[in-house]
Amino acid sequence: MITVSLKRFKGVSVSPYDSLNLSYSVGDDAVSVTENRRRVKEQLGIRTLLSARQVHGDSCYITRKLVSADLEVNGYDALMTDQSDLGLMIQQADCQGVTLYDPDCPAIAAIHSGWQGSVQNIIGKTTEKMIALYNSSPGRIRAHISPSLGPCCAEFVNHSLEFPPAFLDFQVKKNYFDFWQISRMQLLQAGLRDEHIKAAELCTSCSPDYFSYRRACREGDGCTGRCATVIALLS
Ligand SMILES: [Zn+2]
């Protein structure tokens, strides 16, 4: 099994997508994105990528038959498979990419969880799907939380309208929230063991190594690329 959160370098896209932009949906040249995705597959040693046109919902796409060519499904924010050598790719610019791995089945999932995903608890819902579909025991599932918007930068001035009251426990100062800890809480509630949850705890808005929507808004019109978190079972 391999799970990685890719930095934004070593691609071919030009500004403001420089350079490893992996999204076809942000205005970048499609030929560049295809080459960037090819480089990711080469680097990770996988043949095929499954991704989604993400919509900040809570739907999970589960592979029912062999995925033998790159596939981008529409309208999902989580991906799940037990197929080997298939990379599940989440595209992100501040949102969290959360990966799940059941070593016994084996099976994997990749989850896109921005604040709307956190509110809908897509992490808990996807974990429950993995448990039901693959007879996974939550006590053996491993989780990884990617670099994403940190508590230093996660300001939400409308949180009283947008967030459930339980999120107030994770308010670190007025209007700032720790979504890494919210995700950990959702994984623990789904039955995972604390020692099986790893978080990068790197803020994408602070680090120039990653695309960041918040940073792009601070510096201009918000137009930027998308990094990716990928998980794959290797044969
Ligand atoms: Zn920050």
PDB file of C-alpha atoms and ligand atoms in Angstrom, residues 152-153 203 206, ligand 1:
ATOM      1  CA  CYS A 152      -3.676  28.953  11.947  1.00  0.00           C
ATOM      2  CA  CYS A 153      -5.667  29.885   8.817  1.00  0.00           C
ATOM      3  CA  CYS A 203      -1.061  24.018   6.633  1.00  0.00           C
ATOM      4  CA  CYS A 206       1.053  28.692   5.020  1.00  0.00           C
TER       5      CYS A 206
HETATM    6 ZN    ZN B   1      -1.829  28.329   8.111  1.00  0.00          ZN
END
